[in-house]
Amino acid sequence: MHQALSTMPALTGSLDTDENALAWAAHDYGDTVHDRPTAVLRPANAADISTVIKHAGDHNLSVVPRGQGHSTSGQAQAPGGVVIDMTALCAIHEVGPDRVVVDAGTKWSDVLRATLPHGLTPPVLTDYLELTVGGTLSVGGLGGASHHHGAQTDNVLSLDVVTPTGDVVTCSPSSNRAVFDAVRAGRGRNGVITRVTLRLVQAPETVAWHKLHYDTIGQLVADQRQLVTTGTFDYVEGQLKLREDEHVAELEAVTFIGTGTGQGDLGDLSFREAETQAVTYWEFVDRLAPGEPVLREAGLWESPHPWCNLLVPSASVEDLLHRADRELGADLYSDFGLVLAYPLRTDRITTPLLRLPDDDLVFLVAALRYAPSASPQIVTAMHEANDRLVSKTLAAGGTLYLDPL
């Protein structure tokens, strides 16, 4: 045990220093960075976090919160410091007519299980629901509805936070605003979010889910620009699937039946073919759940994931996607990898620390790669490909999203 920890004041939760705890904290979904902490805090309350932060500050130890560990470059690791296991705080406290109060370690899937029986939902969800509320709010939280509602961080009504000095404060747009702005998209380094009040909107019972297939990347990008500018659909997300035998450009355009703002008009779009189905709202937002056991069975859930997340000016996105398609092909994505590419209106995003390119319309471009565990050469090649994408993006005035710290 680190000497500083031997004088730690008493905690209600636990401060674990066993081998299993340290190995757990030194691993994330990316599986390419493995920095061990000195200890793992499993707090019983915000007071435990405050105590550890104050004590760690006196001894020059870093303290980093971790949710589900879905970061890909060690962002939730604390070399030689203390990692806070935020999943220990996962209570849902209240569901009101326009808001829900939850602990930061609550998963978004559990938030929805609490709110949907009331006909309510958070306005913006990320694609994968098994992430913690505090985790996505610490980076921004972008999704296919962000062109209407901004980032998840733009839909927070108030936060309880433990500051870097160990103070426990409540903050909001009208109270302790400096803290509120520092922790949203603050990567957990400007304070630890412990409790969240989220805005809720009416949830649809069903959605019309269109999968549109395109012959070219240019057609895909042009239609996405049109859809988010006009607000025709409630949810818009594009992707490229790069396979050995085919490259697929696809757009998901979704209308929330009865509650959404979009009209769902496919009239003058340039897709080659469309697949349309009516599903429940839950089936749509939880659509990635069936894929997780498939990835686990294929050995790709615990394998390295050299992912790359970029925010690209609209004028440069087509060229970047062509580069990803031509130069960084199927061998660097495996059978399950893909490139997400979907547009965001920057006037809808107000979170100060969420750095955006200087453009009215930007695209989130995410190269999602899966590497076999036994192939370090492939992992290296994937990182090199990502470096080229990053260089191209920065040269075009883009920024990094979920950048390594």
Tab-separated table of C-alpha atoms in Angstrom:
chain	number	residue	atom	x	y	z
A	1	MET	CA	0.000	0.000	0.000
A	2	HIS	CA	1.169	3.519	-0.824
A	3	GLN	CA	2.344	5.202	2.367
A	4	ALA	CA	-0.148	8.046	1.896
A	5	LEU	CA	-3.058	5.611	1.931
A	6	SER	CA	-2.115	4.225	5.330
A	7	THR	CA	-3.201	7.523	6.892
A	8	MET	CA	-6.461	7.780	4.944
A	9	PRO	CA	-9.402	8.825	7.169
A	10	ALA	CA	-12.148	6.262	7.702
A	11	LEU	CA	-14.527	5.648	4.790
A	12	THR	CA	-18.032	4.222	4.626
A	13	GLY	CA	-17.148	2.456	1.383
A	14	SER	CA	-13.910	0.619	0.643
A	15	LEU	CA	-10.440	1.497	-0.613
A	16	ASP	CA	-9.154	-1.625	-2.363
A	17	THR	CA	-5.501	-2.332	-3.103
A	18	ASP	CA	-5.661	-6.031	-3.961
A	19	GLU	CA	-4.299	-7.347	-7.253
A	20	ASN	CA	-7.739	-7.922	-8.799
A	21	ALA	CA	-8.851	-4.354	-8.104
A	22	LEU	CA	-5.672	-2.806	-9.513
A	23	ALA	CA	-5.721	-4.995	-12.633
A	24	TRP	CA	-9.386	-4.141	-13.199
A	25	ALA	CA	-8.676	-0.410	-12.978
A	26	ALA	CA	-5.744	-0.701	-15.399
A	27	HIS	CA	-7.931	-2.105	-18.179
A	28	ASP	CA	-10.492	-0.363	-20.362
A	29	TYR	CA	-12.445	-1.165	-23.510
A	30	GLY	CA	-9.599	0.057	-25.699
A	31	ASP	CA	-7.242	-2.529	-24.159
A	32	THR	CA	-4.168	-0.657	-25.391
A	33	VAL	CA	-3.284	1.395	-22.280
A	34	HIS	CA	-2.774	-0.360	-18.926
A	35	ASP	CA	-1.744	2.117	-16.210
A	36	ARG	CA	-2.167	0.746	-12.703
A	37	PRO	CA	-3.409	2.907	-9.853
A	38	THR	CA	-2.359	2.614	-6.239
A	39	ALA	CA	-5.913	1.945	-5.079
A	40	VAL	CA	-9.534	1.686	-6.166
A	41	LEU	CA	-12.203	3.561	-4.221
A	42	ARG	CA	-15.631	1.973	-4.139
A	43	PRO	CA	-17.586	4.795	-2.495
A	44	ALA	CA	-20.762	4.506	-0.483
A	45	ASN	CA	-21.541	8.195	-0.912
A	46	ALA	CA	-20.160	11.531	-2.088
A	47	ALA	CA	-18.512	12.054	1.300
A	48	ASP	CA	-16.174	9.122	0.598
A	49	ILE	CA	-15.127	10.731	-2.669
A	50	SER	CA	-14.558	14.043	-0.924
A	51	THR	CA	-12.406	12.415	1.735
A	52	VAL	CA	-10.231	10.620	-0.803
A	53	ILE	CA	-9.819	13.684	-3.032
A	54	LYS	CA	-8.747	15.849	-0.095
A	55	HIS	CA	-6.318	13.243	1.197
A	56	ALA	CA	-4.933	12.495	-2.273
A	57	GLY	CA	-4.435	16.207	-2.886
A	58	ASP	CA	-2.322	16.488	0.253
A	59	HIS	CA	-0.084	13.704	-1.064
A	60	ASN	CA	0.027	14.660	-4.755
A	61	LEU	CA	-1.960	11.618	-5.951
A	62	SER	CA	-4.278	11.849	-8.938
A	63	VAL	CA	-7.913	10.787	-8.565
A	64	VAL	CA	-9.919	9.738	-11.634
A	65	PRO	CA	-13.552	8.562	-11.821
A	66	ARG	CA	-14.434	5.491	-13.891
A	67	GLY	CA	-17.888	4.353	-14.995
A	68	GLN	CA	-18.195	1.299	-17.220
A	69	GLY	CA	-14.598	1.645	-18.410
A	70	HIS	CA	-15.646	2.123	-22.036
A	71	SER	CA	-12.870	4.618	-22.694
A	72	THR	CA	-10.374	3.544	-25.343
A	73	SER	CA	-7.113	5.340	-24.527
A	74	GLY	CA	-6.742	5.112	-20.752
A	75	GLN	CA	-8.813	8.229	-20.038
A	76	ALA	CA	-10.326	6.605	-16.915
A	77	GLN	CA	-6.993	5.352	-15.551
A	78	ALA	CA	-4.883	6.978	-12.834
A	79	PRO	CA	-1.226	5.912	-12.949
A	80	GLY	CA	-0.071	5.599	-9.352
A	81	GLY	CA	-3.217	7.353	-8.140
A	82	VAL	CA	-6.764	6.399	-7.152
A	83	VAL	CA	-9.502	5.237	-9.499
A	84	ILE	CA	-13.072	5.765	-8.281
A	85	ASP	CA	-15.451	2.962	-9.225
A	86	MET	CA	-18.527	5.105	-9.865
A	87	THR	CA	-20.754	2.092	-10.563
A	88	ALA	CA	-21.045	1.790	-6.790
A	89	LEU	CA	-23.315	4.875	-6.936
A	90	CYS	CA	-26.212	3.831	-9.168
A	91	ALA	CA	-29.481	4.757	-7.471
A	92	ILE	CA	-32.434	6.323	-9.298
A	93	HIS	CA	-33.901	8.822	-6.866
A	94	GLU	CA	-36.866	10.470	-8.564
A	95	VAL	CA	-38.773	10.522	-11.836
A	96	GLY	CA	-40.736	13.720	-12.348
A	97	PRO	CA	-42.881	15.036	-15.208
A	98	ASP	CA	-39.903	16.687	-16.921
A	99	ARG	CA	-36.818	15.358	-15.130
A	100	VAL	CA	-35.128	12.386	-13.499
A	101	VAL	CA	-32.606	12.402	-10.655
A	102	VAL	CA	-29.999	9.633	-10.717
A	103	ASP	CA	-26.590	8.818	-9.325
A	104	ALA	CA	-23.735	9.276	-11.783
A	105	GLY	CA	-22.946	5.555	-11.891
A	106	THR	CA	-26.393	4.687	-13.223
A	107	LYS	CA	-26.421	3.166	-16.701
A	108	TRP	CA	-28.511	4.876	-19.380
A	109	SER	CA	-30.386	1.628	-19.948
A	110	ASP	CA	-31.529	1.729	-16.319
A	111	VAL	CA	-32.512	5.385	-16.652
A	112	LEU	CA	-34.790	4.417	-19.534
A	113	ARG	CA	-36.236	1.472	-17.635
A	114	ALA	CA	-37.252	3.973	-14.963
A	115	THR	CA	-38.582	6.723	-17.258
A	116	LEU	CA	-40.283	4.849	-20.108
A	117	PRO	CA	-43.110	3.517	-17.886
A	118	HIS	CA	-43.930	7.221	-17.390
A	119	GLY	CA	-43.812	7.867	-21.137
A	120	LEU	CA	-40.592	9.891	-20.805
A	121	THR	CA	-37.060	9.734	-22.181
A	122	PRO	CA	-33.860	11.780	-22.180
A	123	PRO	CA	-33.824	13.704	-25.478
A	124	VAL	CA	-30.325	12.513	-26.520
A	125	LEU	CA	-28.950	9.005	-26.170
A	126	THR	CA	-25.663	7.540	-27.291
A	127	ASP	CA	-25.832	4.413	-29.456
A	128	TYR	CA	-24.767	2.057	-26.655
A	129	LEU	CA	-26.919	2.286	-23.522
A	130	GLU	CA	-24.715	0.310	-21.120
A	131	LEU	CA	-22.628	3.381	-20.273
A	132	THR	CA	-22.959	5.433	-17.109
A	133	VAL	CA	-24.632	8.811	-16.983
A	134	GLY	CA	-21.601	10.422	-15.385
A	135	GLY	CA	-19.311	8.789	-17.929
A	136	THR	CA	-20.954	10.233	-21.022
A	137	LEU	CA	-21.545	13.620	-19.378
A	138	SER	CA	-17.813	13.763	-18.689
A	139	VAL	CA	-17.104	13.698	-22.435
A	140	GLY	CA	-20.208	15.332	-23.935
A	141	GLY	CA	-22.492	12.551	-25.112
A	142	LEU	CA	-23.458	12.799	-28.790
A	143	GLY	CA	-26.113	10.869	-30.660
A	144	GLY	CA	-28.380	10.792	-33.663
A	145	ALA	CA	-30.778	13.305	-32.068
A	146	SER	CA	-28.048	15.864	-31.288
A	147	HIS	CA	-28.902	17.912	-34.378
A	148	HIS	CA	-32.178	18.724	-32.600
A	149	HIS	CA	-31.230	18.699	-28.909
A	150	GLY	CA	-27.469	19.175	-28.670
A	151	ALA	CA	-25.206	16.955	-26.575
A	152	GLN	CA	-26.302	15.094	-23.467
A	153	THR	CA	-24.384	17.729	-21.514
A	154	ASP	CA	-26.741	20.365	-22.939
A	155	ASN	CA	-29.712	18.574	-21.377
A	156	VAL	CA	-28.585	18.596	-17.753
A	157	LEU	CA	-30.620	20.610	-15.259
A	158	SER	CA	-28.274	20.288	-12.277
A	159	LEU	CA	-25.324	18.317	-10.943
A	160	ASP	CA	-23.912	17.323	-7.594
A	161	VAL	CA	-20.135	17.483	-7.838
A	162	VAL	CA	-17.092	16.870	-5.686
A	163	THR	CA	-14.628	19.562	-6.756
A	164	PRO	CA	-10.853	19.060	-7.120
A	165	THR	CA	-10.464	20.530	-3.609
A	166	GLY	CA	-12.935	18.020	-2.164
A	167	ASP	CA	-15.870	20.382	-1.706
A	168	VAL	CA	-19.328	18.911	-2.329
A	169	VAL	CA	-21.451	21.372	-4.307
A	170	THR	CA	-24.641	21.495	-6.324
A	171	CYS	CA	-24.366	23.375	-9.592
A	172	SER	CA	-26.622	24.328	-12.490
A	173	PRO	CA	-26.964	27.013	-15.170
A	174	SER	CA	-28.014	29.448	-12.437
A	175	SER	CA	-25.949	28.277	-9.448
A	176	ASN	CA	-22.191	27.659	-9.256
A	177	ARG	CA	-22.085	28.040	-13.034
A	178	ALA	CA	-18.288	27.875	-13.199
A	179	VAL	CA	-18.341	24.379	-11.681
A	180	PHE	CA	-21.245	23.353	-13.924
A	181	ASP	CA	-19.305	24.378	-17.030
A	182	ALA	CA	-16.049	22.845	-15.819
A	183	VAL	CA	-17.327	19.314	-15.195
A	184	ARG	CA	-19.548	18.881	-18.262
A	185	ALA	CA	-17.207	17.377	-20.872
A	186	GLY	CA	-14.398	17.922	-18.337
A	187	ARG	CA	-13.088	14.332	-18.656
A	188	GLY	CA	-13.451	13.852	-14.888
A	189	ARG	CA	-10.424	16.076	-14.248
A	190	ASN	CA	-12.293	19.190	-13.095
A	191	GLY	CA	-14.446	17.494	-10.490
A	192	VAL	CA	-16.344	14.248	-9.990
A	193	ILE	CA	-20.029	14.189	-10.887
A	194	THR	CA	-21.947	12.200	-8.253
A	195	ARG	CA	-25.634	12.961	-8.907
A	196	VAL	CA	-27.437	14.271	-11.992
A	197	THR	CA	-30.801	15.846	-12.765
A	198	LEU	CA	-31.591	15.172	-16.426
A	199	ARG	CA	-34.189	16.806	-18.643
A	200	LEU	CA	-36.895	14.476	-19.947
A	201	VAL	CA	-39.204	14.747	-22.934
A	202	GLN	CA	-42.175	12.721	-24.093
A	203	ALA	CA	-41.130	9.335	-25.443
A	204	PRO	CA	-42.758	7.807	-28.517
A	205	GLU	CA	-44.189	4.323	-28.283
A	206	THR	CA	-43.106	3.449	-31.819
A	207	VAL	CA	-40.697	4.764	-34.432
A	208	ALA	CA	-40.438	4.526	-38.209
A	209	TRP	CA	-36.881	3.298	-38.812
A	210	HIS	CA	-35.512	3.779	-42.319
A	211	LYS	CA	-32.212	2.231	-43.409
A	212	LEU	CA	-31.167	3.936	-46.625
A	213	HIS	CA	-28.428	2.474	-48.820
A	214	TYR	CA	-26.233	4.645	-51.055
A	215	ASP	CA	-24.010	4.098	-54.036
A	216	THR	CA	-21.532	6.801	-53.068
A	217	ILE	CA	-20.189	8.546	-49.993
A	218	GLY	CA	-21.009	11.895	-51.612
A	219	GLN	CA	-24.707	11.024	-51.820
A	220	LEU	CA	-24.728	9.876	-48.206
A	221	VAL	CA	-23.101	13.073	-46.951
A	222	ALA	CA	-25.306	15.341	-49.068
A	223	ASP	CA	-28.506	13.740	-47.800
A	224	GLN	CA	-27.340	13.979	-44.202
A	225	ARG	CA	-26.621	17.674	-44.615
A	226	GLN	CA	-30.103	18.186	-46.030
A	227	LEU	CA	-31.868	16.193	-43.310
A	228	VAL	CA	-30.269	17.931	-40.343
A	229	THR	CA	-30.604	21.382	-41.893
A	230	THR	CA	-34.332	20.907	-42.492
A	231	GLY	CA	-34.953	18.850	-39.338
A	232	THR	CA	-36.933	16.341	-41.393
A	233	PHE	CA	-36.149	13.397	-39.110
A	234	ASP	CA	-35.835	13.044	-35.359
A	235	TYR	CA	-32.739	10.864	-35.577
A	236	VAL	CA	-30.048	10.838	-38.287
A	237	GLU	CA	-26.883	8.741	-38.357
A	238	GLY	CA	-24.676	7.586	-41.233
A	239	GLN	CA	-22.070	4.865	-41.403
A	240	LEU	CA	-19.630	3.107	-43.697
A	241	LYS	CA	-19.168	-0.636	-43.412
A	242	LEU	CA	-15.838	-1.630	-44.908
A	243	ARG	CA	-15.625	-5.335	-45.742
A	244	GLU	CA	-13.331	-7.430	-47.913
A	245	ASP	CA	-16.080	-8.029	-50.462
A	246	GLU	CA	-18.095	-4.801	-50.242
A	247	HIS	CA	-18.141	-1.253	-48.921
A	248	VAL	CA	-21.573	-0.094	-47.753
A	249	ALA	CA	-22.729	3.498	-47.231
A	250	GLU	CA	-25.837	3.565	-45.081
A	251	LEU	CA	-28.042	6.157	-43.401
A	252	GLU	CA	-30.427	5.576	-40.523
A	253	ALA	CA	-33.257	8.117	-40.568
A	254	VAL	CA	-35.877	7.758	-37.860
A	255	THR	CA	-39.205	9.409	-37.145
A	256	PHE	CA	-40.631	9.293	-33.622
A	257	ILE	CA	-44.297	8.539	-34.192
A	258	GLY	CA	-46.611	11.003	-32.457
A	259	THR	CA	-43.993	12.897	-30.438
A	260	GLY	CA	-41.179	13.969	-32.751
A	261	THR	CA	-40.601	17.146	-34.686
A	262	GLY	CA	-39.645	15.491	-37.974
A	263	GLN	CA	-42.071	14.740	-40.800
A	264	GLY	CA	-40.193	11.725	-42.129
A	265	ASP	CA	-40.225	12.729	-45.810
A	266	LEU	CA	-37.876	10.634	-47.966
A	267	GLY	CA	-39.062	12.363	-51.128
A	268	ASP	CA	-36.033	13.952	-52.765
A	269	LEU	CA	-33.199	11.939	-51.210
A	270	SER	CA	-30.702	10.116	-53.422
A	271	PHE	CA	-30.531	6.660	-51.816
A	272	ARG	CA	-30.469	3.522	-53.957
A	273	GLU	CA	-32.822	1.460	-51.798
A	274	ALA	CA	-34.617	1.725	-48.482
A	275	GLU	CA	-35.609	-0.703	-45.753
A	276	THR	CA	-38.335	0.557	-43.441
A	277	GLN	CA	-39.724	-0.996	-40.299
A	278	ALA	CA	-41.890	0.084	-37.397
A	279	VAL	CA	-40.442	-0.888	-34.010
A	280	THR	CA	-40.923	0.172	-30.437
A	281	TYR	CA	-38.860	3.059	-29.153
A	282	TRP	CA	-37.045	0.734	-26.753
A	283	GLU	CA	-36.193	-1.712	-29.553
A	284	PHE	CA	-34.654	1.133	-31.523
A	285	VAL	CA	-32.606	2.811	-28.787
A	286	ASP	CA	-31.404	-0.572	-27.467
A	287	ARG	CA	-30.626	-1.889	-30.960
A	288	LEU	CA	-26.946	-2.576	-30.197
A	289	ALA	CA	-27.729	-4.981	-27.358
A	290	PRO	CA	-28.043	-8.089	-29.583
A	291	GLY	CA	-24.607	-7.394	-31.053
A	292	GLU	CA	-22.740	-7.564	-27.744
A	293	PRO	CA	-22.999	-11.363	-27.268
A	294	VAL	CA	-21.989	-11.820	-30.921
A	295	LEU	CA	-18.824	-9.788	-30.358
A	296	ARG	CA	-18.114	-11.640	-27.131
A	297	GLU	CA	-18.498	-15.003	-28.838
A	298	ALA	CA	-16.147	-13.858	-31.602
A	299	GLY	CA	-13.566	-12.850	-28.977
A	300	LEU	CA	-13.740	-9.198	-30.025
A	301	TRP	CA	-15.324	-7.678	-26.921
A	302	GLU	CA	-12.249	-8.099	-24.730
A	303	SER	CA	-9.774	-7.605	-27.573
A	304	PRO	CA	-8.042	-4.264	-28.380
A	305	HIS	CA	-10.215	-1.486	-29.822
A	306	PRO	CA	-8.045	1.250	-31.340
A	307	TRP	CA	-10.951	3.625	-31.875
A	308	CYS	CA	-10.640	7.142	-33.211
A	309	ASN	CA	-13.298	9.843	-32.685
A	310	LEU	CA	-13.152	13.104	-34.614
A	311	LEU	CA	-15.249	16.211	-35.202
A	312	VAL	CA	-14.851	17.285	-38.811
A	313	PRO	CA	-15.991	20.474	-40.595
A	314	SER	CA	-18.769	19.730	-43.067
A	315	ALA	CA	-16.724	20.927	-46.050
A	316	SER	CA	-13.961	18.387	-45.298
A	317	VAL	CA	-15.936	15.321	-44.291
A	318	GLU	CA	-16.416	13.781	-47.726
A	319	ASP	CA	-12.698	13.854	-48.453
A	320	LEU	CA	-11.921	12.340	-45.036
A	321	LEU	CA	-14.434	9.529	-45.537
A	322	HIS	CA	-13.034	8.769	-48.980
A	323	ARG	CA	-9.606	8.560	-47.370
A	324	ALA	CA	-10.914	6.155	-44.746
A	325	ASP	CA	-12.523	4.075	-47.475
A	326	ARG	CA	-9.625	4.007	-49.960
A	327	GLU	CA	-6.554	3.981	-47.761
A	328	LEU	CA	-7.746	2.416	-44.518
A	329	GLY	CA	-9.727	-0.497	-45.812
A	330	ALA	CA	-11.366	-3.640	-44.593
A	331	ASP	CA	-8.225	-5.243	-43.162
A	332	LEU	CA	-8.128	-2.477	-40.550
A	333	TYR	CA	-11.746	-2.854	-39.478
A	334	SER	CA	-12.344	-6.638	-39.303
A	335	ASP	CA	-15.755	-8.152	-39.971
A	336	PHE	CA	-17.425	-5.960	-37.344
A	337	GLY	CA	-15.712	-2.595	-37.645
A	338	LEU	CA	-17.240	0.471	-39.246
A	339	VAL	CA	-16.955	4.220	-39.598
A	340	LEU	CA	-19.733	6.275	-38.067
A	341	ALA	CA	-20.342	9.620	-39.726
A	342	TYR	CA	-23.239	11.807	-38.719
A	343	PRO	CA	-23.897	15.530	-38.731
A	344	LEU	CA	-24.330	17.935	-35.846
A	345	ARG	CA	-25.621	21.497	-35.838
A	346	THR	CA	-23.190	23.511	-33.786
A	347	ASP	CA	-25.857	26.055	-32.830
A	348	ARG	CA	-27.532	23.307	-30.760
A	349	ILE	CA	-24.408	22.539	-28.710
A	350	THR	CA	-23.636	25.001	-25.904
A	351	THR	CA	-21.318	23.008	-23.614
A	352	PRO	CA	-18.193	25.210	-23.310
A	353	LEU	CA	-15.642	22.384	-23.040
A	354	LEU	CA	-17.023	20.414	-25.980
A	355	ARG	CA	-14.584	21.736	-28.586
A	356	LEU	CA	-16.116	22.011	-32.055
A	357	PRO	CA	-14.735	23.036	-35.435
A	358	ASP	CA	-15.654	26.548	-36.573
A	359	ASP	CA	-18.547	25.594	-38.850
A	360	ASP	CA	-22.337	25.658	-38.705
A	361	LEU	CA	-22.434	21.945	-39.469
A	362	VAL	CA	-19.845	19.400	-38.337
A	363	PHE	CA	-19.668	15.620	-38.568
A	364	LEU	CA	-18.796	13.204	-35.816
A	365	VAL	CA	-16.563	10.654	-37.547
A	366	ALA	CA	-15.656	7.588	-35.512
A	367	ALA	CA	-13.419	4.827	-36.838
A	368	LEU	CA	-14.503	1.813	-34.782
A	369	ARG	CA	-11.923	-0.945	-35.149
A	370	TYR	CA	-11.739	-4.409	-33.586
A	371	ALA	CA	-8.330	-6.096	-33.425
A	372	PRO	CA	-7.641	-9.773	-32.687
A	373	SER	CA	-5.908	-10.042	-29.322
A	374	ALA	CA	-3.066	-12.126	-30.739
A	375	SER	CA	-2.156	-9.648	-33.494
A	376	PRO	CA	-0.049	-6.784	-32.107
A	377	GLN	CA	1.038	-5.867	-35.650
A	378	ILE	CA	-2.586	-5.226	-36.616
A	379	VAL	CA	-3.081	-3.068	-33.516
A	380	THR	CA	-0.034	-1.021	-34.486
A	381	ALA	CA	-1.318	-0.634	-38.046
A	382	MET	CA	-4.695	0.521	-36.721
A	383	HIS	CA	-3.062	3.144	-34.517
A	384	GLU	CA	-0.991	4.369	-37.453
A	385	ALA	CA	-4.119	4.625	-39.586
A	386	ASN	CA	-5.811	6.598	-36.827
A	387	ASP	CA	-2.840	8.947	-36.617
A	388	ARG	CA	-3.228	9.692	-40.325
A	389	LEU	CA	-6.939	10.410	-39.868
A	390	VAL	CA	-6.195	12.706	-36.928
A	391	SER	CA	-3.534	14.618	-38.871
A	392	LYS	CA	-5.881	15.062	-41.822
A	393	THR	CA	-8.697	16.229	-39.526
A	394	LEU	CA	-6.595	18.745	-37.609
A	395	ALA	CA	-5.208	20.150	-40.851
A	396	ALA	CA	-8.782	20.734	-42.025
A	397	GLY	CA	-9.730	22.632	-38.863
A	398	GLY	CA	-11.308	19.649	-37.100
A	399	THR	CA	-10.981	18.626	-33.468
A	400	LEU	CA	-10.680	15.433	-31.465
A	401	TYR	CA	-13.628	13.987	-29.571
A	402	LEU	CA	-12.721	11.633	-26.713
A	403	ASP	CA	-9.091	12.592	-27.189
A	404	PRO	CA	-6.406	10.922	-25.045
A	405	LEU	CA	-5.424	12.997	-22.032
